[in-house]
Coordinates of C-alpha atoms and ligand atoms in Angstrom, one line a residue:
Chain A
X12 CA 0.0 0.0 0.0
X13 CA 1.1 3.6 -0.6
X14 CA -0.3 4.7 2.7
X15 CA 2.2 5.2 5.5
X16 CA 1.7 5.2 9.3
X17 CA 1.6 9.0 9.3
X18 CA -0.7 9.4 6.4
X19 CA -3.5 12.0 7.4
X20 CA -6.2 9.5 6.3
X21 CA -4.8 6.8 8.5
X22 CA -4.7 9.1 11.4
X23 CA -8.3 10.3 10.7
X24 CA -9.6 6.7 10.5
X25 CA -7.8 5.5 13.6
X26 CA -9.0 8.5 15.5
X27 CA -12.6 7.7 14.5
X28 CA -12.5 4.1 15.5
X29 CA -10.9 5.0 18.9
X30 CA -13.6 7.6 19.4
X31 CA -16.3 5.0 18.5
X32 CA -15.1 3.0 21.6
X33 CA -17.3 5.3 23.7
X34 CA -20.4 3.5 22.4
X35 CA -19.5 0.7 24.7
X36 CA -20.4 3.0 27.6
X37 CA -23.9 3.9 26.3
X38 CA -26.4 1.8 28.3
X39 CA -29.8 0.8 26.8
X40 CA -33.2 0.1 28.3
X41 CA -33.1 -3.6 27.2
X42 CA -31.3 -6.3 29.2
X43 CA -29.3 -9.2 28.1
X44 CA -31.3 -12.4 27.5
X45 CA -30.3 -13.7 30.9
X46 CA -31.5 -10.4 32.5
X47 CA -28.1 -10.1 34.3
X48 CA -27.5 -6.5 33.2
X49 CA -28.6 -3.9 30.7
X50 CA -27.2 -4.1 27.2
X51 CA -24.9 -1.4 25.8
X52 CA -25.2 0.1 22.3
X53 CA -22.0 -1.3 21.0
X54 CA -22.8 -5.0 21.7
X55 CA -26.4 -4.2 20.6
X56 CA -25.0 -3.0 17.3
X57 CA -23.0 -6.2 16.9
X58 CA -26.1 -8.3 17.7
X59 CA -28.1 -6.5 15.1
X60 CA -25.4 -7.0 12.4
X61 CA -25.4 -10.7 13.3
X62 CA -29.2 -10.7 13.0
X63 CA -28.9 -9.1 9.5
X64 CA -26.3 -11.7 8.5
X65 CA -28.4 -14.6 9.9
X66 CA -31.7 -13.4 8.7
X67 CA -30.6 -12.2 5.2
X68 CA -32.9 -14.7 3.5
X69 CA -35.9 -13.0 5.2
X70 CA -35.0 -9.6 3.7
X71 CA -37.4 -8.3 1.0
X72 CA -36.2 -8.7 -2.6
X73 CA -33.5 -6.3 -3.7
X74 CA -32.2 -5.6 -0.2
X75 CA -28.4 -5.4 0.1
X76 CA -27.2 -7.3 3.2
X77 CA -23.9 -5.5 3.0
X78 CA -25.5 -2.1 3.1
X79 CA -27.9 -3.2 5.9
X80 CA -24.9 -4.5 7.9
X81 CA -23.0 -1.3 7.4
X82 CA -26.0 0.8 8.5
X83 CA -26.5 -1.3 11.6
X84 CA -22.8 -1.0 12.6
X85 CA -23.1 2.8 12.4
X86 CA -26.7 3.4 13.4
X87 CA -26.2 4.1 17.1
X88 CA -22.8 6.0 17.0
X89 CA -24.7 9.3 17.4
X90 CA -25.6 8.1 20.9
X91 CA -22.0 8.8 22.0
X92 CA -23.0 12.5 22.1
X93 CA -26.8 12.3 22.2
X94 CA -27.4 9.2 24.5
X95 CA -30.0 6.5 24.0
X96 CA -33.7 7.4 24.1
X97 CA -35.7 4.4 25.4
X98 CA -38.5 3.9 22.9
X99 CA -41.3 3.7 25.5
X100 CA -40.2 7.0 27.1
X101 CA -40.3 9.1 23.9
X102 CA -42.7 11.9 23.2
X103 CA -43.0 14.1 20.1
X104 CA -41.1 16.9 21.8
X105 CA -38.4 14.6 23.1
X106 CA -38.0 13.1 19.6
X107 CA -37.5 16.5 18.0
X108 CA -35.0 17.6 20.5
X109 CA -33.2 14.3 20.1
X110 CA -33.1 14.6 16.3
X111 CA -31.2 17.9 16.7
X112 CA -28.7 16.4 19.1
X113 CA -28.2 13.4 16.8
X114 CA -27.7 15.6 13.8
X115 CA -24.9 17.5 15.6
X116 CA -23.4 14.2 16.8
X117 CA -23.3 12.8 13.3
X118 CA -21.6 15.9 12.0
X119 CA -19.0 15.7 14.7
X120 CA -18.3 12.0 14.6
X121 CA -18.4 11.4 10.8
X122 CA -16.5 14.7 10.5
X123 CA -13.5 12.9 12.1
X124 CA -13.1 10.9 9.0
X125 CA -11.5 11.9 5.6
X126 CA -14.1 14.2 4.0
X127 CA -15.5 11.9 1.3
X128 CA -15.7 8.9 3.5
X129 CA -17.3 10.8 6.4
X130 CA -19.9 12.2 4.0
X131 CA -20.7 8.7 2.7
X132 CA -21.2 7.3 6.2
X133 CA -23.2 10.3 7.3
X134 CA -25.5 9.7 4.3
X135 CA -25.8 6.1 5.2
X136 CA -26.8 7.0 8.7
X137 CA -29.4 9.5 7.4
X138 CA -30.8 6.8 5.1
X139 CA -31.2 4.5 8.1
X140 CA -32.9 7.3 10.1
X141 CA -35.2 8.2 7.2
X142 CA -36.5 4.7 7.0
X143 CA -37.7 5.2 3.4
X144 CA -35.5 2.8 1.4
X145 CA -35.9 -1.0 1.5
X146 CA -32.4 -1.4 3.0
X147 CA -33.2 1.2 5.7
X148 CA -36.6 -0.4 6.5
X149 CA -35.1 -3.8 6.8
X150 CA -32.3 -2.5 9.1
X151 CA -34.9 -0.6 11.2
X152 CA -37.1 -3.7 11.4
X153 CA -34.2 -5.6 12.9
X154 CA -33.5 -2.8 15.3
X155 CA -37.1 -3.1 16.4
X156 CA -37.2 -6.9 16.4
X157 CA -34.2 -7.6 18.6
X158 CA -35.5 -5.9 21.9
X159 CA -38.7 -8.1 21.9
X160 CA -36.4 -11.1 21.4
X161 CA -34.4 -10.1 24.4
X162 CA -37.6 -9.5 26.4
X163 CA -39.0 -12.9 25.4
X164 CA -35.8 -14.5 26.7
X165 CA -35.8 -12.5 29.9
X166 CA -39.6 -12.9 30.5
X167 CA -40.2 -9.3 29.9
X168 CA -38.0 -7.8 32.6
X169 CA -37.3 -4.5 30.9
X170 CA -40.9 -4.2 29.7
X171 CA -42.3 -4.6 33.1
X172 CA -40.1 -1.9 34.5
X173 CA -41.6 0.5 31.9
X174 CA -45.2 -0.8 32.3
X175 CA -45.2 -1.7 28.7
X176 CA -48.4 -3.3 27.2
X177 CA -48.9 -5.5 24.2
X178 CA -50.6 -2.5 22.4
X179 CA -47.5 -0.3 23.0
X180 CA -45.2 -2.9 21.6
X181 CA -47.5 -3.5 18.6
X182 CA -47.6 0.2 17.8
X183 CA -44.0 1.3 18.5
X184 CA -42.2 -1.8 17.4
X185 CA -44.6 -4.1 15.6
X186 CA -45.4 -1.7 12.8
X187 CA -41.8 -1.3 11.7
X188 CA -41.1 -5.0 11.8
X189 CA -44.3 -6.0 9.9
X190 CA -43.7 -3.4 7.2
X191 CA -40.4 -5.0 6.2
X192 CA -40.5 -8.6 7.5
X193 CA -44.0 -9.8 8.4
X194 CA -43.0 -13.4 9.2
X195 CA -40.6 -12.2 11.9
X196 CA -43.5 -10.3 13.5
X197 CA -45.7 -13.4 13.1
X198 CA -42.9 -15.4 14.9
X199 CA -42.7 -13.1 18.0
X200 CA -46.1 -11.6 18.4
X201 CA -47.8 -14.6 20.0
X202 CA -44.9 -14.9 22.5
X203 CA -45.2 -11.2 23.3
X204 CA -49.0 -11.5 23.7
X205 CA -48.4 -14.5 26.1
X206 CA -46.0 -12.3 28.2
X207 CA -48.0 -9.1 28.3
X208 CA -51.6 -10.1 28.2
Chain B
X10 CA -42.2 -13.7 1.8
X11 CA -43.3 -17.4 1.9
X12 CA -41.8 -17.9 5.3
X13 CA -44.3 -18.0 8.2
X14 CA -43.6 -17.3 11.9
X15 CA -43.5 -21.1 12.6
X16 CA -41.2 -22.0 9.7
X17 CA -38.5 -24.3 11.0
X18 CA -35.8 -22.1 9.4
X19 CA -37.2 -19.0 11.2
X20 CA -37.2 -20.8 14.5
X21 CA -33.6 -22.1 13.9
X22 CA -32.3 -18.7 13.0
X23 CA -34.0 -16.9 15.9
X24 CA -32.7 -19.6 18.3
X25 CA -29.2 -19.0 17.0
X26 CA -29.2 -15.2 17.4
X27 CA -30.7 -15.5 20.9
X28 CA -27.9 -18.0 21.9
X29 CA -25.4 -15.6 20.4
X30 CA -26.4 -13.1 23.1
X31 CA -24.2 -15.0 25.5
X32 CA -21.1 -13.5 23.8
X33 CA -21.9 -10.3 25.7
X34 CA -20.9 -12.1 28.9
X35 CA -17.4 -13.2 27.7
X36 CA -14.9 -10.8 29.2
X37 CA -11.6 -10.1 27.4
X38 CA -8.1 -9.2 28.7
X39 CA -8.3 -5.7 27.0
X40 CA -10.0 -2.7 28.6
X41 CA -12.1 0.0 27.0
X42 CA -10.1 3.0 25.8
X43 CA -11.0 4.9 29.0
X44 CA -9.8 1.9 31.1
X45 CA -13.1 1.9 33.0
X46 CA -13.7 -1.8 32.6
X47 CA -12.7 -4.9 30.5
X48 CA -14.2 -5.2 27.1
X49 CA -16.5 -8.1 26.2
X50 CA -16.3 -10.2 23.1
X51 CA -19.6 -9.0 21.6
X52 CA -18.7 -5.3 21.7
X53 CA -15.2 -6.2 20.6
X54 CA -16.7 -7.9 17.5
X55 CA -18.7 -4.8 16.7
X56 CA -15.6 -2.7 17.1
X57 CA -13.7 -4.9 14.7
X58 CA -16.5 -4.9 12.1
X59 CA -16.4 -1.1 12.4
X60 CA -12.6 -1.1 11.9
X61 CA -13.1 -3.2 8.7
X62 CA -15.7 -0.8 7.4
X63 CA -13.6 2.3 8.3
X64 CA -10.2 0.9 7.1
X65 CA -11.5 -0.9 4.0
X66 CA -9.2 1.2 1.8
X67 CA -6.2 -0.2 3.7
X68 CA -7.1 -3.8 2.7
X69 CA -4.8 -5.5 0.2
X70 CA -6.1 -5.7 -3.4
X71 CA -8.9 -8.2 -3.9
X72 CA -10.0 -8.4 -0.3
X73 CA -13.8 -8.4 0.1
X74 CA -14.9 -6.1 2.9
X75 CA -18.3 -7.9 3.1
X76 CA -16.6 -11.3 3.7
X77 CA -14.2 -9.7 6.2
X78 CA -17.0 -8.1 8.1
X79 CA -19.0 -11.3 8.2
X80 CA -15.9 -13.2 9.5
X81 CA -15.4 -10.6 12.2
X82 CA -19.0 -10.7 13.3
X83 CA -18.7 -14.5 13.8
X84 CA -15.1 -14.9 14.8
X85 CA -15.5 -15.0 18.5
X86 CA -18.8 -16.9 18.8
X87 CA -17.0 -20.1 19.8
X88 CA -15.9 -18.3 23.0
X89 CA -19.5 -18.8 24.3
X90 CA -18.5 -22.4 25.0
X91 CA -14.7 -22.2 25.0
X92 CA -14.0 -18.8 26.7
X93 CA -11.5 -16.2 25.7
X94 CA -7.8 -17.1 25.8
X95 CA -5.7 -14.0 26.5
X96 CA -3.0 -13.9 23.8
X97 CA -0.1 -13.2 26.3
X98 CA -1.1 -16.2 28.5
X99 CA -1.1 -18.8 25.7
X100 CA 1.3 -21.8 25.4
X101 CA 1.4 -24.4 22.6
X102 CA -0.3 -26.9 24.8
X103 CA -3.1 -24.4 25.8
X104 CA -3.6 -23.5 22.2
X105 CA -4.1 -27.1 21.1
X106 CA -6.6 -27.8 23.9
X107 CA -8.4 -24.5 23.0
X108 CA -8.6 -25.5 19.3
X109 CA -10.5 -28.7 20.3
X110 CA -12.9 -26.8 22.5
X111 CA -13.5 -24.2 19.8
X112 CA -14.1 -26.9 17.2
X113 CA -16.8 -28.4 19.3
X114 CA -18.3 -25.0 20.1
X115 CA -18.5 -24.2 16.3
X116 CA -20.2 -27.5 15.6
X117 CA -22.8 -26.8 18.4
X118 CA -23.4 -23.1 17.6
X119 CA -23.5 -23.2 13.8
X120 CA -25.4 -26.5 14.2
X121 CA -28.3 -24.5 15.5
X122 CA -28.8 -23.0 12.1
X123 CA -30.5 -24.6 9.0
X124 CA -27.9 -27.1 7.7
X125 CA -26.6 -25.4 4.6
X126 CA -26.4 -22.0 6.3
X127 CA -24.7 -23.4 9.4
X128 CA -22.1 -25.2 7.2
X129 CA -21.4 -22.0 5.3
X130 CA -20.8 -19.9 8.5
X131 CA -18.8 -22.7 10.0
X132 CA -16.6 -22.7 6.9
X133 CA -16.2 -18.9 7.2
X134 CA -15.1 -19.3 10.8
X135 CA -12.6 -22.0 9.8
X136 CA -11.3 -19.7 7.0
X137 CA -10.7 -17.0 9.6
X138 CA -9.0 -19.3 12.0
X139 CA -6.8 -20.8 9.2
X140 CA -5.5 -17.3 8.4
X141 CA -4.4 -18.4 4.9
X142 CA -6.7 -16.4 2.5
X143 CA -6.3 -12.6 2.0
X144 CA -9.7 -12.0 3.5
X145 CA -8.8 -14.0 6.6
X146 CA -5.4 -12.4 7.0
X147 CA -6.9 -8.9 6.8
X148 CA -9.6 -9.9 9.4
X149 CA -7.0 -11.4 11.6
X150 CA -4.8 -8.3 11.2
X151 CA -7.6 -6.1 12.5
X152 CA -8.3 -8.5 15.4
X153 CA -4.6 -8.1 16.3
X154 CA -4.5 -4.3 15.7
X155 CA -7.4 -3.3 17.9
X156 CA -6.0 -4.3 21.3
X157 CA -2.9 -2.2 20.8
X158 CA -5.2 0.7 19.9
X159 CA -7.1 0.2 23.1
X160 CA -3.8 0.0 25.1
X161 CA -2.4 3.1 23.5
X162 CA -5.6 5.0 24.6
X163 CA -5.5 3.5 28.1
X164 CA -1.7 4.1 28.5
X165 CA -1.2 0.3 28.4
X166 CA -3.3 -0.6 31.5
X167 CA -4.0 -4.2 30.4
X168 CA -0.4 -4.8 29.1
X169 CA 1.1 -3.7 32.4
X170 CA -1.1 -6.2 34.3
X171 CA 0.4 -9.0 32.1
X172 CA 4.0 -7.7 32.2
X173 CA 3.9 -7.4 28.4
X174 CA 7.0 -6.1 26.6
X175 CA 7.4 -4.4 23.2
X176 CA 9.1 -7.6 21.9
X177 CA 6.0 -9.7 23.0
X178 CA 3.6 -7.3 21.2
X179 CA 5.8 -7.3 18.1
X180 CA 6.0 -11.1 18.0
X181 CA 2.4 -12.1 18.9
X182 CA 0.5 -9.2 17.4
X183 CA 2.8 -7.2 15.1
X184 CA 3.6 -10.1 12.7
X185 CA 0.0 -10.6 11.8
X186 CA -0.7 -6.9 11.3
X187 CA 2.4 -6.3 9.2
X188 CA 1.7 -9.3 7.0
X189 CA -1.6 -7.9 5.8
X190 CA -1.5 -4.1 6.5
X191 CA 2.1 -2.8 7.0
X192 CA 1.0 0.9 7.2
X193 CA -1.3 0.2 10.2
X194 CA 1.7 -1.4 12.1
X195 CA 3.8 1.6 11.0
X196 CA 1.1 3.8 12.6
X197 CA 1.0 2.1 16.0
X198 CA 4.4 0.6 16.5
X199 CA 6.1 3.9 17.6
X200 CA 3.3 4.6 20.1
X201 CA 3.7 1.0 21.4
X202 CA 7.4 1.5 21.7
X203 CA 6.9 4.8 23.6
X204 CA 4.6 3.0 26.1
X205 CA 6.6 -0.1 26.7
X206 CA 10.3 0.8 26.3
Ligands
CA310 CA1 -31.1 3.1 19.3

């Protein structure tokens, strides 16, 4: 390779991945399957990328597994500055405030990278957030599908602490899963109903 | 999709990803960059996949970023049964015993998946372990490159607790990084020398 150890792009990229380490300190509202502790956003992002790899055959026609996995690896990085907003605690006002914080976080974090690369990853994050393309909808569906899977394993420990009902899960989570991968919702919804009804 | 919620492949894949959750409980010998705690193998796997995504331009000609990322997402799953073996505590005898444990772990874990898919992922894990293909060597190089990055940030906290010397890092870690991505070793080796000399 022509790149040396002191190449500015090498320095920018290694600075970015070292900064990304902070995602391991962002604690989510969902526990591990064994309920031993809350999950952090870095291991959650790994888990989602593994979901995408494992469940690729369930993706709608034309979805690129590679783009979905890249989206999922990046999707929570903004939480390093903005924190995690538990889905059952969100209001319209809190979502708008969070969107501004996340936008600034994306500018700062992806701005650590070489310009073109940072712009490309920032665009991929915006695509995920926008949830309009088939790739983004599949990625978002997995992001919504994994917490119910964790709750089913832990007998709903994190749901109970937020007084979550079946109707809340169906509205805030089910809709996004069904829209992209109806059979995954068909798989978990009876188990969720059994836990929360 | 033709797949229903009770399709055997859906059940097999969701069982696999739920079992994979246990990787979040496997604690490594390396700390977070801020030295606040030891890193676990799930968040480490996320971090490596992000390294692969970020440093794709540093990969040797012909390396597939997508295959490398899939390898890195899977590479530590066997630790769920076999545990993590800190690199500076390994001997030839401990490595041979570990290889048997990991082989059995791979058979059990990938065996949870539909047959063909499980065989493909098991083969990808073996390719990583074998470290013979350009994809595997780049993946292995990143797996060796990230712990020094963590140690540089934490001022060598986990190295000091294992009495690690520059020569040990160079032999056990440097060789694998240099073989695939010499400029990444050129980037970190002076910082490692400054910490350990
Ligand atoms: Ca999130």
